[in-house]
Amino acid sequence: MPIMTDIRKSWWKESVVYQIYPRSFQDSNGDGIGDIPGIISRLDYLHNLGVDVIWLSPVYRSPNDDNGYDISDYQAIMDEFGTMEDWEALLKGLHDRGMKLMMDLVVNHTSDEHAWFVESRKSKDNAYRDYYIWRPGKDDGREPNNWVSFFSGSAWQYDEATDEYFLHLFSKKQPDLNWENPKVRQEVYDMMTWWLEKGVDGFRMDVINLISKTEGLPSVGNDRYAWGGDHFMNGPKVHEYLREMNERVLSKFDTITVGEAPGASPEEAIRYANLDGSELNMVFQFEHMDLDSGAGGKWDLRPWRLADLKATMSKWQTELDGRAWNSLYLNNHDQPRMVSRFGNDTAAYRVLSAKMLGTFLHMMQGTPYIYQGEELGMTNVRFASLADYNDLEIHNMYRERVTEGGADPAMVMESIYVKGRDNARTPMQWDDGENAGFTTGRPWLQVNPNYTAINAKAALADPDSIYYYYQELIRLRKSHDIIVYGSFELILADHEQIYAYTRKLGNERLLVLINFTERDASYELEASAFPGQGTRLIGNYETVAEPALSGVLRPYEAQVILYRAED
Ligand code: NOJ
C-alpha cells in the first residue's frame, strides 16, 4: 500500500511527451535524411494528437558516428538537419501551438571531433587535457583497466600522439568528459543556460547517471575484459554534480528534465527525481527493458514473463509514489518497437495490442513518453542482410561475435531482429506512396516494407485507428486528475494473463484491466472495493458490456473504469 500521496501539481506531470528521432521523422529536401523543416511541416499532426512536449533527439553538429549522440559543437545545428534559423522556427512553431521543446543533452561524452577533444589529445600539458579522462597504459602496455564499452570491446582507446589511453564508455569516437574538472562542469552549465535563454523548455539527459566514475578507475575481477558498471553507474559524485547543475542552471528556469539512468534502482531514482526538485524531475529507468535479456546482456535473448513485468512496473509505481516521479515508456530510439516486443504484431492483433499497451502505460502514475510511430503501431523490421543495418552498436556486436568470435550468423541476426536499435529507427510511415512519404530521395535507412498498410494517412482516415485511441488517452489525462495524480495499487497480483491495477484519488477509484495474452482471461474482483456503478472511460474493443466486477477479457482487451463513492 502507498504510504502517502504527494499531489504537488506540476505541468510536466500533466504532460505527455512525444519523442522525435529527427533523422527518421520527415525529410524535406530529398537527401534521404529527416530534417528540421520536415518536423515543422508535421507540427499540426503532433498538435492534433494532443501531445504537450516534444523531445528532440540530438540535432547538434556531429560527425554521426552514433547518429548525433556524438556531438562536435553543442551550439550549432547539424548541417543535414538545417540551420539555427530552422531550429528557431521549430521552437516558435511549437510555442505558437502551446507546446514545449525538450532538447537532448549529451554531456557524459562529446565527439572526438569536438574542439575540446581536438585540443585535449594534442599534448599532456594542453589546457584541455583534463577535460577528458586520460591514463597511461599498464606496464605490459595493456589498457588502464579492463572495462568494456557499451558498444563492445575495450572502453579505452590508445592515442599515439601522447602515448596514453582515453576512456570512452560508448564508441571510440565518443570520449568521456571528465566531470571531476570544475571547468568542464561550468562549460556544460553555460551551454545549458545558453539554450534555456534561447527558449528551450527542458532537457532529456543522455546517460546522465554515468558522469561520475569511481576514484582510481579500478578493474573488475581478473578477466581480460569485464563489465565495469558498478564503477560508473550512479557513481560517487553524481548527485553532487546534479545538485550543482540544478542550483546553477535549472532552478533559474521552469523546465522539464528527465535523466536517462541505466542501472538505477527505485532508491536511486528517489534521489534523482525527489519531489523537492533539487536534482531532476524524473529518470528513465531500465529494469523493465531488461526483462527479456539473459545473463549475457541485451543480445542474450529470453522471453519476458508477465509476472516479471508486473513485479517490476508495480514496484516502480509504489516505491516512487509520494516520493519521486516516474517516467513511463515502453520504447524509444534504442529499443525494439513495443508492439512487437510486449504486444502482438501479427495482422490479427497488432491494432488491439498496441492500444492495449498504450492504455496500460498511460493509466499509470508518471509522465508518458510516446516514441514516433508508436501512435501508428509501427513494428520491428527484418532486413535481409547485415549491410542493410546502420547502427554501430549492431555492427560492432556482429563483428565481435561472428567475425572475430565465430558465433552462428543466423543466431546473431535473430538477436538483431529482436533487439537491434534500427527496429526503432526505420523512417516514419506517413503514407503508402514511395518511401512511405518520408523522402523523395533514397532513405538513409530502408523503410519498413509494411508501410503500405501501416501509415499515418491510413490512421487519420480510420476513426478506430491507434492514433485516435492515443488522442483519447491523452484527452482523458487532461480531464481526470486521478490519471495523473492517483496512487497506484496492483490487484489480481497472481493472475497469469491479466495485469490489473487501480488508481485512487479522493473519493474516486480508477480500475484498469489489461489482458496481455491472445486468450480470453476471466477475472473476479472484490465488489466492496469499487463503489457504485462504474463509468467506462476507454476500452479497445468496439462492443462492450456494462462494466462488471467479474467477467472475461477478450484477447489483448484493455478496459478503464472510473468509480466514484457518494459523499
Ligand atoms: C543513450 C542514447 O539514447 C543512445 O542512443 C546513445 O547511443 C548512447 N546513450 C550514447 O550517447
Coordinates of C-alpha atoms and ligand atoms in Angstrom, one line a residue:
M1 CA 0.0 0.0 0.0
P2 CA 1.3 3.5 -0.8
I3 CA 2.4 5.3 2.4
M4 CA 1.4 8.7 1.3
T5 CA 0.4 10.6 -1.8
D6 CA 2.1 13.8 -2.7
I7 CA -0.1 15.6 -5.2
R8 CA 2.0 18.6 -5.7
K9 CA 0.9 19.7 -9.1
S10 CA 3.3 20.4 -12.0
W11 CA 2.7 20.9 -15.7
W12 CA 5.3 18.3 -16.5
K13 CA 3.4 15.7 -14.5
E14 CA 0.3 16.5 -16.5
S15 CA 2.1 16.5 -19.9
V16 CA 2.6 13.8 -22.5
V17 CA 5.9 13.8 -24.2
Y18 CA 6.5 12.7 -27.8
Q19 CA 10.0 11.8 -28.9
I20 CA 11.2 12.7 -32.4
Y21 CA 14.3 10.9 -33.8
P22 CA 15.0 13.7 -36.4
R23 CA 16.9 11.6 -38.8
S24 CA 13.9 9.3 -39.4
F25 CA 11.0 11.7 -39.0
Q26 CA 10.5 13.7 -42.2
D27 CA 12.9 14.7 -44.9
S28 CA 12.1 18.0 -46.7
N29 CA 14.9 18.3 -49.2
G30 CA 15.2 14.8 -50.8
D31 CA 18.6 13.9 -49.3
G32 CA 17.1 10.9 -47.6
I33 CA 17.7 12.3 -44.1
G34 CA 15.0 13.7 -41.9
D35 CA 15.4 17.4 -41.0
I36 CA 14.0 20.3 -39.0
P37 CA 11.9 21.8 -41.8
G38 CA 10.4 18.3 -42.2
I39 CA 9.5 18.3 -38.5
I40 CA 7.9 21.8 -38.8
S41 CA 5.8 20.5 -41.7
R42 CA 4.3 17.9 -39.3
L43 CA 3.6 20.1 -36.3
D44 CA -0.1 20.0 -36.9
Y45 CA -0.1 16.2 -36.9
L46 CA 1.6 16.3 -33.4
H47 CA -0.6 19.0 -32.1
N48 CA -3.7 17.2 -33.2
L49 CA -2.5 14.1 -31.4
G50 CA -2.6 16.2 -28.3
V51 CA 1.0 15.8 -27.0
D52 CA 2.4 18.7 -24.9
V53 CA 6.1 18.4 -25.2
I54 CA 8.5 17.3 -28.0
W55 CA 11.7 15.6 -27.0
L56 CA 14.1 16.1 -29.9
S57 CA 16.9 13.5 -30.1
P58 CA 20.2 15.4 -30.8
V59 CA 20.2 17.9 -33.6
Y60 CA 23.6 19.4 -32.9
R61 CA 26.6 19.4 -35.2
S62 CA 28.0 15.8 -35.2
P63 CA 30.1 13.5 -37.4
N64 CA 27.3 11.0 -36.8
D65 CA 29.3 8.0 -35.6
D66 CA 26.3 7.4 -33.3
N67 CA 23.7 9.5 -35.2
G68 CA 24.1 12.7 -33.3
Y69 CA 24.9 11.3 -29.8
D70 CA 28.5 12.2 -30.7
I71 CA 28.4 16.0 -30.6
S72 CA 31.2 18.1 -32.1
D73 CA 29.6 21.5 -31.4
Y74 CA 26.9 21.9 -28.7
Q75 CA 25.9 25.3 -30.1
A76 CA 25.4 24.6 -33.8
I77 CA 22.8 22.6 -35.7
M78 CA 23.8 19.6 -37.8
D79 CA 24.1 20.6 -41.5
E80 CA 21.9 17.7 -42.7
F81 CA 19.1 18.8 -40.3
G82 CA 19.1 22.5 -41.3
T83 CA 20.2 25.8 -39.8
M84 CA 19.8 27.6 -36.5
E85 CA 17.1 29.7 -38.1
D86 CA 15.2 26.5 -38.9
W87 CA 15.6 25.4 -35.3
E88 CA 14.2 28.8 -34.1
A89 CA 11.3 28.4 -36.4
L90 CA 10.6 25.0 -34.9
L91 CA 10.7 26.4 -31.4
K92 CA 8.3 29.2 -32.5
G93 CA 6.0 26.7 -34.2
L94 CA 5.8 24.6 -31.1
H95 CA 5.3 27.6 -28.7
D96 CA 2.7 29.1 -31.0
R97 CA 0.7 25.9 -30.6
G98 CA 1.1 25.9 -26.8
M99 CA 3.7 23.0 -27.0
K100 CA 7.1 22.8 -25.5
L101 CA 10.5 21.7 -26.6
M102 CA 12.9 19.4 -24.7
M103 CA 16.4 19.1 -26.1
D104 CA 18.7 16.1 -25.7
L105 CA 21.7 17.0 -23.5
V106 CA 24.6 14.6 -24.2
V107 CA 27.3 15.5 -21.7
N108 CA 28.7 12.3 -20.5
H109 CA 30.9 12.4 -23.6
T110 CA 31.5 14.5 -26.7
S111 CA 32.6 13.6 -30.2
D112 CA 36.3 13.1 -30.7
E113 CA 35.9 15.9 -33.3
H114 CA 34.7 18.4 -30.6
A115 CA 37.2 21.3 -30.4
W116 CA 37.9 20.4 -26.7
F117 CA 39.0 16.9 -27.6
V118 CA 41.0 18.0 -30.6
E119 CA 43.0 20.2 -28.2
S120 CA 43.0 17.6 -25.4
R121 CA 44.7 15.0 -27.5
K122 CA 47.5 17.3 -28.7
S123 CA 49.7 17.1 -25.6
K124 CA 49.7 16.2 -22.0
D125 CA 50.0 19.8 -20.9
N126 CA 47.3 21.2 -23.2
A127 CA 44.8 23.4 -21.4
Y128 CA 42.0 21.0 -22.4
R129 CA 43.9 17.8 -21.4
D130 CA 41.8 17.4 -18.2
Y131 CA 38.5 17.8 -20.0
Y132 CA 38.7 14.1 -20.7
I133 CA 39.9 11.0 -18.9
W134 CA 43.4 10.1 -20.0
R135 CA 45.6 7.4 -18.4
P136 CA 48.8 5.7 -19.2
G137 CA 48.7 2.0 -20.2
K138 CA 49.6 -0.7 -17.7
D139 CA 53.3 -1.8 -17.5
D140 CA 52.6 -4.5 -20.1
G141 CA 51.1 -1.9 -22.4
R142 CA 47.5 -3.0 -21.8
E143 CA 44.6 -0.7 -21.3
P144 CA 44.5 1.2 -17.9
N145 CA 41.6 -1.1 -16.7
N146 CA 39.5 -3.9 -18.0
W147 CA 36.2 -2.2 -18.6
V148 CA 34.3 -2.9 -21.7
S149 CA 32.3 -0.3 -23.6
F150 CA 28.6 -0.3 -24.1
F151 CA 29.3 -0.8 -27.8
S152 CA 31.6 -3.9 -27.5
G153 CA 35.4 -4.1 -27.0
S154 CA 37.6 -2.2 -24.5
A155 CA 36.3 1.2 -23.1
W156 CA 39.8 2.6 -23.7
Q157 CA 41.4 3.8 -26.9
Y158 CA 45.2 4.3 -27.3
D159 CA 46.3 7.6 -28.7
E160 CA 49.8 7.6 -30.2
A161 CA 50.3 11.4 -30.0
T162 CA 50.8 11.3 -26.3
D163 CA 51.2 7.6 -25.7
E164 CA 48.1 7.4 -23.4
Y165 CA 44.6 6.0 -23.5
F166 CA 41.4 7.9 -23.2
L167 CA 38.1 6.5 -21.7
H168 CA 35.1 6.0 -23.9
L169 CA 32.1 4.2 -22.4
F170 CA 30.5 4.3 -25.8
S171 CA 32.2 4.3 -29.2
K172 CA 35.8 5.3 -29.6
K173 CA 34.6 8.5 -31.2
Q174 CA 32.7 9.4 -28.0
P175 CA 35.4 10.2 -25.4
D176 CA 34.0 10.6 -21.8
L177 CA 34.2 14.1 -20.3
N178 CA 36.0 14.5 -17.0
W179 CA 33.3 15.8 -14.7
E180 CA 35.8 16.0 -11.8
N181 CA 37.1 19.0 -13.6
P182 CA 35.1 22.1 -12.5
K183 CA 35.9 23.8 -15.8
V184 CA 34.1 21.0 -17.7
R185 CA 31.1 21.4 -15.4
Q186 CA 31.0 25.1 -15.9
E187 CA 31.2 24.8 -19.7
V188 CA 28.2 22.4 -19.6
Y189 CA 26.2 24.7 -17.3
D190 CA 27.0 27.7 -19.6
M191 CA 25.9 25.8 -22.6
M192 CA 22.6 24.7 -20.9
T193 CA 21.9 28.3 -19.9
W194 CA 22.5 29.4 -23.5
W195 CA 19.9 27.0 -24.8
L196 CA 17.4 27.9 -22.0
E197 CA 17.8 31.6 -22.7
K198 CA 17.0 30.8 -26.3
G199 CA 13.7 29.4 -25.1
V200 CA 14.0 25.6 -24.8
D201 CA 11.8 24.2 -22.1
G202 CA 13.9 21.4 -20.8
F203 CA 16.4 18.6 -21.3
R204 CA 16.4 14.8 -21.7
M205 CA 19.8 14.0 -20.3
D206 CA 21.7 11.2 -22.0
V207 CA 23.2 8.6 -19.7
I208 CA 23.4 11.3 -17.0
N209 CA 24.0 8.7 -14.2
L210 CA 27.3 7.7 -15.8
I211 CA 29.1 11.1 -15.3
S212 CA 30.9 10.2 -12.0
K213 CA 33.4 7.3 -12.0
T214 CA 34.8 5.6 -9.0
E215 CA 38.1 7.2 -8.0
G216 CA 41.1 5.3 -9.3
L217 CA 39.0 3.7 -12.1
P218 CA 39.5 0.1 -10.7
S219 CA 39.4 -3.0 -12.8
V220 CA 36.7 -5.6 -12.1
G221 CA 37.9 -9.1 -11.3
N222 CA 40.8 -10.7 -13.2
D223 CA 39.4 -11.3 -16.6
R224 CA 40.9 -9.5 -19.6
Y225 CA 37.7 -7.6 -20.1
A226 CA 34.7 -7.1 -17.8
W227 CA 31.6 -5.0 -17.3
G228 CA 32.6 -2.1 -15.1
G229 CA 29.1 -0.7 -14.5
D230 CA 29.5 -0.6 -10.7
H231 CA 32.2 1.9 -11.2
F232 CA 30.3 4.4 -13.3
M233 CA 26.6 3.8 -13.0
N234 CA 25.2 6.1 -10.2
G235 CA 28.8 6.9 -9.3
P236 CA 30.0 8.5 -6.1
K237 CA 29.6 12.2 -7.0
V238 CA 26.6 12.0 -9.4
H239 CA 24.2 13.6 -7.0
E240 CA 26.6 16.3 -6.0
Y241 CA 27.0 17.2 -9.7
L242 CA 23.3 17.2 -10.4
R243 CA 22.5 19.3 -7.4
E244 CA 25.2 21.8 -8.6
M245 CA 23.7 21.8 -12.1
N246 CA 20.3 22.4 -10.6
E247 CA 21.4 25.2 -8.4
R248 CA 23.4 27.0 -11.1
V249 CA 21.1 26.4 -14.1
L250 CA 17.8 24.5 -13.7
S251 CA 16.5 26.3 -10.7
K252 CA 16.6 29.6 -12.6
F253 CA 14.1 28.3 -15.3
D254 CA 10.8 26.5 -15.4
T255 CA 11.9 23.3 -17.0
I256 CA 11.1 19.6 -17.6
T257 CA 14.0 17.3 -17.1
V258 CA 14.4 13.6 -17.4
G259 CA 17.7 11.8 -16.9
E260 CA 18.5 8.6 -18.7
A261 CA 19.7 6.3 -15.9
P262 CA 20.6 2.7 -16.8
G263 CA 21.1 0.6 -13.7
A264 CA 19.1 2.9 -11.4
S265 CA 17.0 1.3 -8.7
P266 CA 13.9 2.9 -7.2
E267 CA 16.1 4.0 -4.3
E268 CA 18.5 5.8 -6.6
A269 CA 15.6 7.3 -8.7
I270 CA 14.1 8.7 -5.5
R271 CA 17.3 10.7 -5.1
Y272 CA 17.5 11.8 -8.7
A273 CA 13.8 12.7 -9.0
N274 CA 13.0 13.7 -5.5
L275 CA 9.9 15.9 -5.0
D276 CA 11.9 18.8 -3.5
G277 CA 13.2 19.3 -7.0
S278 CA 16.9 19.5 -6.1
E279 CA 18.1 17.4 -9.0
L280 CA 15.8 16.2 -11.9
N281 CA 12.1 15.8 -12.5
M282 CA 12.3 12.1 -13.4
V283 CA 14.5 9.4 -14.8
F284 CA 14.3 6.8 -17.4
Q285 CA 14.8 3.5 -15.6
F286 CA 15.7 0.3 -17.4
E287 CA 14.5 -2.6 -15.3
H288 CA 11.5 -3.3 -17.5
M289 CA 13.7 -3.1 -20.6
D290 CA 16.0 -5.8 -19.2
L291 CA 13.3 -8.4 -18.6
D292 CA 13.9 -10.2 -21.9
S293 CA 17.7 -10.3 -21.6
G294 CA 19.6 -13.3 -20.2
A295 CA 22.8 -13.2 -18.1
G296 CA 24.8 -12.4 -21.2
G297 CA 23.1 -9.0 -21.6
K298 CA 21.0 -7.4 -24.2
W299 CA 21.7 -9.8 -27.1
D300 CA 21.2 -12.8 -24.9
L301 CA 17.5 -13.4 -25.8
R302 CA 15.0 -14.8 -23.4
P303 CA 11.2 -14.3 -23.4
W304 CA 9.8 -11.8 -20.9
R305 CA 7.2 -13.0 -18.5
L306 CA 4.1 -11.2 -17.3
A307 CA 4.9 -11.9 -13.7
D308 CA 8.2 -10.1 -14.0
L309 CA 6.7 -7.1 -15.8
K310 CA 4.1 -6.9 -13.1
A311 CA 6.6 -7.1 -10.3
T312 CA 8.9 -4.5 -11.9
M313 CA 6.4 -1.9 -13.1
S314 CA 4.4 -2.2 -9.9
K315 CA 7.5 -1.8 -7.7
W316 CA 8.4 1.5 -9.5
Q317 CA 4.8 2.7 -9.2
T318 CA 4.5 2.1 -5.4
E319 CA 8.1 2.9 -4.4
L320 CA 8.1 6.3 -6.1
D321 CA 4.6 7.3 -5.1
G322 CA 4.7 10.4 -2.9
R323 CA 8.5 10.5 -3.0
A324 CA 9.5 11.0 -6.6
W325 CA 8.0 11.0 -10.1
N326 CA 8.1 8.2 -12.8
S327 CA 8.6 8.4 -16.5
L328 CA 6.5 5.9 -18.4
Y329 CA 7.9 4.4 -21.6
L330 CA 7.9 1.1 -23.4
N331 CA 10.1 2.1 -26.4
N332 CA 12.4 4.8 -27.7
H333 CA 15.1 5.1 -30.4
D334 CA 17.3 2.5 -28.5
Q335 CA 14.6 -0.2 -28.0
P336 CA 12.6 -2.5 -30.2
R337 CA 9.1 -1.4 -31.2
M338 CA 6.8 -2.0 -28.2
V339 CA 4.0 -3.7 -30.2
S340 CA 6.5 -6.3 -31.5
R341 CA 8.0 -6.8 -28.0
F342 CA 5.2 -6.6 -25.5
G343 CA 2.2 -6.9 -27.7
N344 CA 1.5 -8.9 -30.9
D345 CA 2.4 -7.5 -34.2
T346 CA 0.5 -10.0 -36.4
A347 CA -2.3 -8.7 -38.6
A348 CA -5.0 -10.1 -36.3
Y349 CA -3.8 -8.4 -33.1
R350 CA -1.5 -5.5 -33.9
V351 CA -4.0 -2.7 -33.5
L352 CA -5.7 -4.3 -30.5
S353 CA -2.4 -5.0 -28.7
A354 CA -0.9 -1.6 -29.5
K355 CA -4.0 0.1 -27.9
M356 CA -3.8 -2.3 -25.0
L357 CA -0.2 -1.3 -24.3
G358 CA -0.9 2.4 -24.6
T359 CA -3.7 2.0 -22.1
F360 CA -1.5 0.0 -19.8
L361 CA 1.1 2.7 -19.8
H362 CA -0.9 5.9 -19.9
M363 CA -3.0 4.9 -16.9
M364 CA 0.0 4.5 -14.6
Q365 CA 1.4 7.3 -12.4
G366 CA 4.1 9.2 -14.2
T367 CA 4.7 11.2 -17.4
P368 CA 4.1 9.1 -20.5
Y369 CA 6.5 9.2 -23.4
I370 CA 5.4 8.3 -26.9
Y371 CA 8.1 7.4 -29.4
Q372 CA 7.5 8.4 -33.0
G373 CA 5.4 5.9 -34.9
E374 CA 4.1 4.2 -31.7
E375 CA 0.8 6.0 -32.3
L376 CA 0.6 4.2 -35.6
G377 CA 1.6 0.8 -34.2
M378 CA 4.8 0.7 -36.2
T379 CA 6.6 -2.7 -35.8
N380 CA 10.1 -4.2 -35.8
V381 CA 11.8 -4.9 -39.1
R382 CA 13.7 -7.8 -40.5
F383 CA 16.3 -6.7 -43.1
A384 CA 17.8 -9.5 -45.2
S385 CA 21.4 -8.7 -44.6
L386 CA 23.7 -7.1 -42.1
A387 CA 24.6 -4.5 -44.7
D388 CA 21.1 -3.1 -44.6
Y389 CA 21.6 -2.1 -41.0
N390 CA 23.2 1.3 -40.0
D391 CA 23.6 1.2 -36.2
L392 CA 27.2 1.0 -35.0
E393 CA 26.1 -1.0 -31.9
I394 CA 24.8 -3.7 -34.3
H395 CA 27.9 -3.7 -36.5
N396 CA 30.3 -3.8 -33.5
M397 CA 28.4 -6.6 -31.9
Y398 CA 28.3 -8.6 -35.1
R399 CA 32.0 -8.2 -35.7
E400 CA 32.9 -9.2 -32.2
R401 CA 30.6 -12.2 -32.1
V402 CA 30.6 -13.5 -35.7
T403 CA 33.6 -12.2 -37.5
E404 CA 36.0 -12.5 -34.5
G405 CA 34.2 -14.8 -32.2
G406 CA 32.9 -17.5 -34.6
A407 CA 29.2 -17.3 -33.5
D408 CA 26.4 -18.6 -35.7
P409 CA 25.5 -15.7 -38.0
A410 CA 21.8 -16.8 -38.2
M411 CA 21.5 -16.7 -34.4
V412 CA 23.2 -13.3 -34.2
M413 CA 20.9 -12.0 -37.0
E414 CA 17.9 -13.2 -35.0
S415 CA 19.1 -11.2 -31.9
I416 CA 19.3 -8.2 -34.2
Y417 CA 15.8 -8.7 -35.4
V418 CA 14.6 -8.9 -31.8
K419 CA 16.7 -6.2 -30.1
G420 CA 18.5 -4.1 -32.7
R421 CA 18.1 -0.4 -32.3
D422 CA 17.4 0.1 -36.1
N423 CA 14.0 -1.5 -35.4
A424 CA 13.0 1.9 -33.9
R425 CA 14.9 3.9 -36.5
T426 CA 13.3 3.0 -39.8
P427 CA 11.6 6.1 -41.3
M428 CA 8.2 7.3 -40.1
Q429 CA 5.5 5.9 -42.2
W430 CA 3.4 8.8 -43.4
D431 CA 1.6 7.3 -46.4
D432 CA 1.5 4.4 -48.8
G433 CA 3.5 6.3 -51.5
E434 CA 7.1 5.9 -52.4
N435 CA 9.4 5.6 -49.3
A436 CA 6.2 6.0 -47.1
G437 CA 6.2 9.7 -47.8
F438 CA 9.4 10.1 -45.7
T439 CA 11.6 11.3 -48.5
T440 CA 11.6 11.8 -52.3
G441 CA 15.3 10.6 -52.3
R442 CA 16.9 7.4 -51.0
P443 CA 16.3 6.9 -47.3
W444 CA 19.4 6.7 -45.1
L445 CA 17.8 3.5 -43.6
Q446 CA 15.2 1.5 -45.5
V447 CA 11.6 2.0 -44.8
N448 CA 9.8 -1.0 -43.2
P449 CA 8.0 -2.7 -46.1
N450 CA 4.8 -2.8 -44.1
Y451 CA 4.3 0.9 -44.7
T452 CA 1.7 0.2 -47.4
A453 CA -0.7 -0.9 -44.7
I454 CA 0.7 0.9 -41.6
N455 CA 0.9 4.6 -42.1
A456 CA -0.3 8.0 -40.8
K457 CA -2.6 8.7 -43.8
A458 CA -4.5 5.5 -43.2
A459 CA -4.6 6.1 -39.5
L460 CA -6.0 9.6 -39.9
A461 CA -8.7 8.2 -42.2
D462 CA -9.8 5.5 -39.8
P463 CA -11.8 6.6 -36.7
D464 CA -10.8 3.3 -34.9
S465 CA -7.1 3.8 -35.5
I466 CA -4.4 3.6 -32.8
Y467 CA -3.7 7.3 -33.5
Y468 CA -7.2 8.4 -32.4
Y469 CA -7.1 6.0 -29.5
Y470 CA -3.9 7.7 -28.3
Q471 CA -5.6 11.0 -28.8
E472 CA -8.4 9.9 -26.5
L473 CA -5.9 8.6 -23.9
I474 CA -4.2 12.0 -23.9
R475 CA -7.6 13.8 -23.7
L476 CA -8.6 11.7 -20.7
R477 CA -5.4 12.6 -18.9
K478 CA -6.4 16.3 -19.3
S479 CA -9.8 15.8 -17.8
H480 CA -9.2 13.4 -14.9
D481 CA -6.8 14.3 -12.2
I482 CA -6.8 10.8 -10.9
I483 CA -5.0 9.6 -14.1
V484 CA -2.1 12.0 -13.3
Y485 CA -2.1 12.1 -9.5
G486 CA -3.9 9.0 -8.2
S487 CA -1.9 6.5 -6.2
F488 CA -1.3 3.1 -7.6
E489 CA -2.2 -0.3 -6.3
L490 CA -1.7 -3.7 -8.0
I491 CA -4.6 -6.1 -7.9
L492 CA -5.1 -9.7 -9.1
A493 CA -1.3 -9.9 -8.4
D494 CA -1.1 -13.6 -9.3
H495 CA -3.2 -13.6 -12.4
E496 CA -1.3 -15.2 -15.2
Q497 CA -2.9 -13.3 -18.0
I498 CA -4.2 -10.1 -16.6
Y499 CA -2.3 -7.0 -15.4
A500 CA -4.9 -5.2 -13.3
Y501 CA -4.4 -2.2 -11.1
T502 CA -6.3 0.7 -9.5
R503 CA -5.6 4.3 -9.0
K504 CA -7.1 6.2 -6.1
L505 CA -7.6 9.9 -5.5
G506 CA -10.1 11.5 -3.1
N507 CA -13.4 9.6 -3.5
E508 CA -12.5 8.2 -6.9
R509 CA -11.1 4.9 -7.9
L510 CA -9.9 4.0 -11.3
L511 CA -9.9 0.4 -12.4
V512 CA -7.5 -0.7 -15.2
L513 CA -7.9 -4.2 -16.6
I514 CA -5.4 -5.4 -19.2
N515 CA -5.3 -8.8 -20.8
F516 CA -1.7 -9.3 -22.0
T517 CA -2.4 -12.5 -23.9
E518 CA -4.0 -13.8 -27.0
R519 CA -6.5 -15.9 -25.0
D520 CA -9.7 -15.0 -23.1
A521 CA -9.0 -14.3 -19.5
S522 CA -11.6 -14.4 -16.7
Y523 CA -11.4 -12.3 -13.6
E524 CA -13.3 -11.6 -10.4
L525 CA -12.8 -8.5 -8.3
E526 CA -13.8 -7.7 -4.7
A527 CA -17.1 -5.8 -5.0
S528 CA -16.6 -3.8 -1.8
A529 CA -13.6 -2.1 -3.3
F530 CA -15.5 -0.5 -6.1
P531 CA -18.4 1.7 -5.1
G532 CA -21.4 2.4 -7.2
Q533 CA -21.8 1.8 -10.9
G534 CA -18.6 2.4 -12.8
T535 CA -18.3 4.5 -15.9
R536 CA -16.1 3.2 -18.7
L537 CA -13.5 5.8 -19.7
I538 CA -11.9 3.9 -22.6
G539 CA -11.5 0.4 -24.0
N540 CA -10.0 -1.1 -27.1
Y541 CA -13.0 -3.3 -28.2
E542 CA -15.9 -1.8 -30.1
T543 CA -18.6 -3.9 -28.4
V544 CA -18.6 -3.8 -24.6
A545 CA -21.0 -4.9 -21.9
E546 CA -21.7 -2.7 -18.9
P547 CA -18.7 -2.5 -16.5
A548 CA -18.7 -5.6 -14.3
L549 CA -16.6 -6.7 -11.4
S550 CA -16.3 -10.2 -12.8
G551 CA -16.2 -11.3 -16.4
V552 CA -13.9 -12.2 -19.2
L553 CA -11.4 -10.0 -21.0
R554 CA -11.0 -10.9 -24.7
P555 CA -7.6 -11.2 -26.3
Y556 CA -5.5 -8.1 -25.5
E557 CA -8.5 -6.4 -24.2
A558 CA -8.0 -3.2 -22.1
Q559 CA -10.7 -1.5 -20.1
V560 CA -10.6 1.6 -17.8
I561 CA -13.5 2.2 -15.5
L562 CA -14.0 5.0 -13.1
Y563 CA -15.8 4.5 -9.8
R564 CA -16.9 7.3 -7.5
A565 CA -18.1 7.0 -3.9
E566 CA -21.1 9.1 -3.0
D567 CA -20.3 11.6 -0.2
Ligands
NOJ1 C1 21.9 6.7 -24.9 C2 21.3 7.1 -26.2 O1 19.9 7.0 -26.0 C3 21.9 6.2 -27.2 O2 21.2 6.3 -28.5 C4 23.3 6.5 -27.4 O3 23.9 5.6 -28.3 C5 24.1 6.4 -26.0 N1 23.3 7.0 -24.9 C6 25.4 7.2 -26.1 O4 25.1 8.6 -26.2

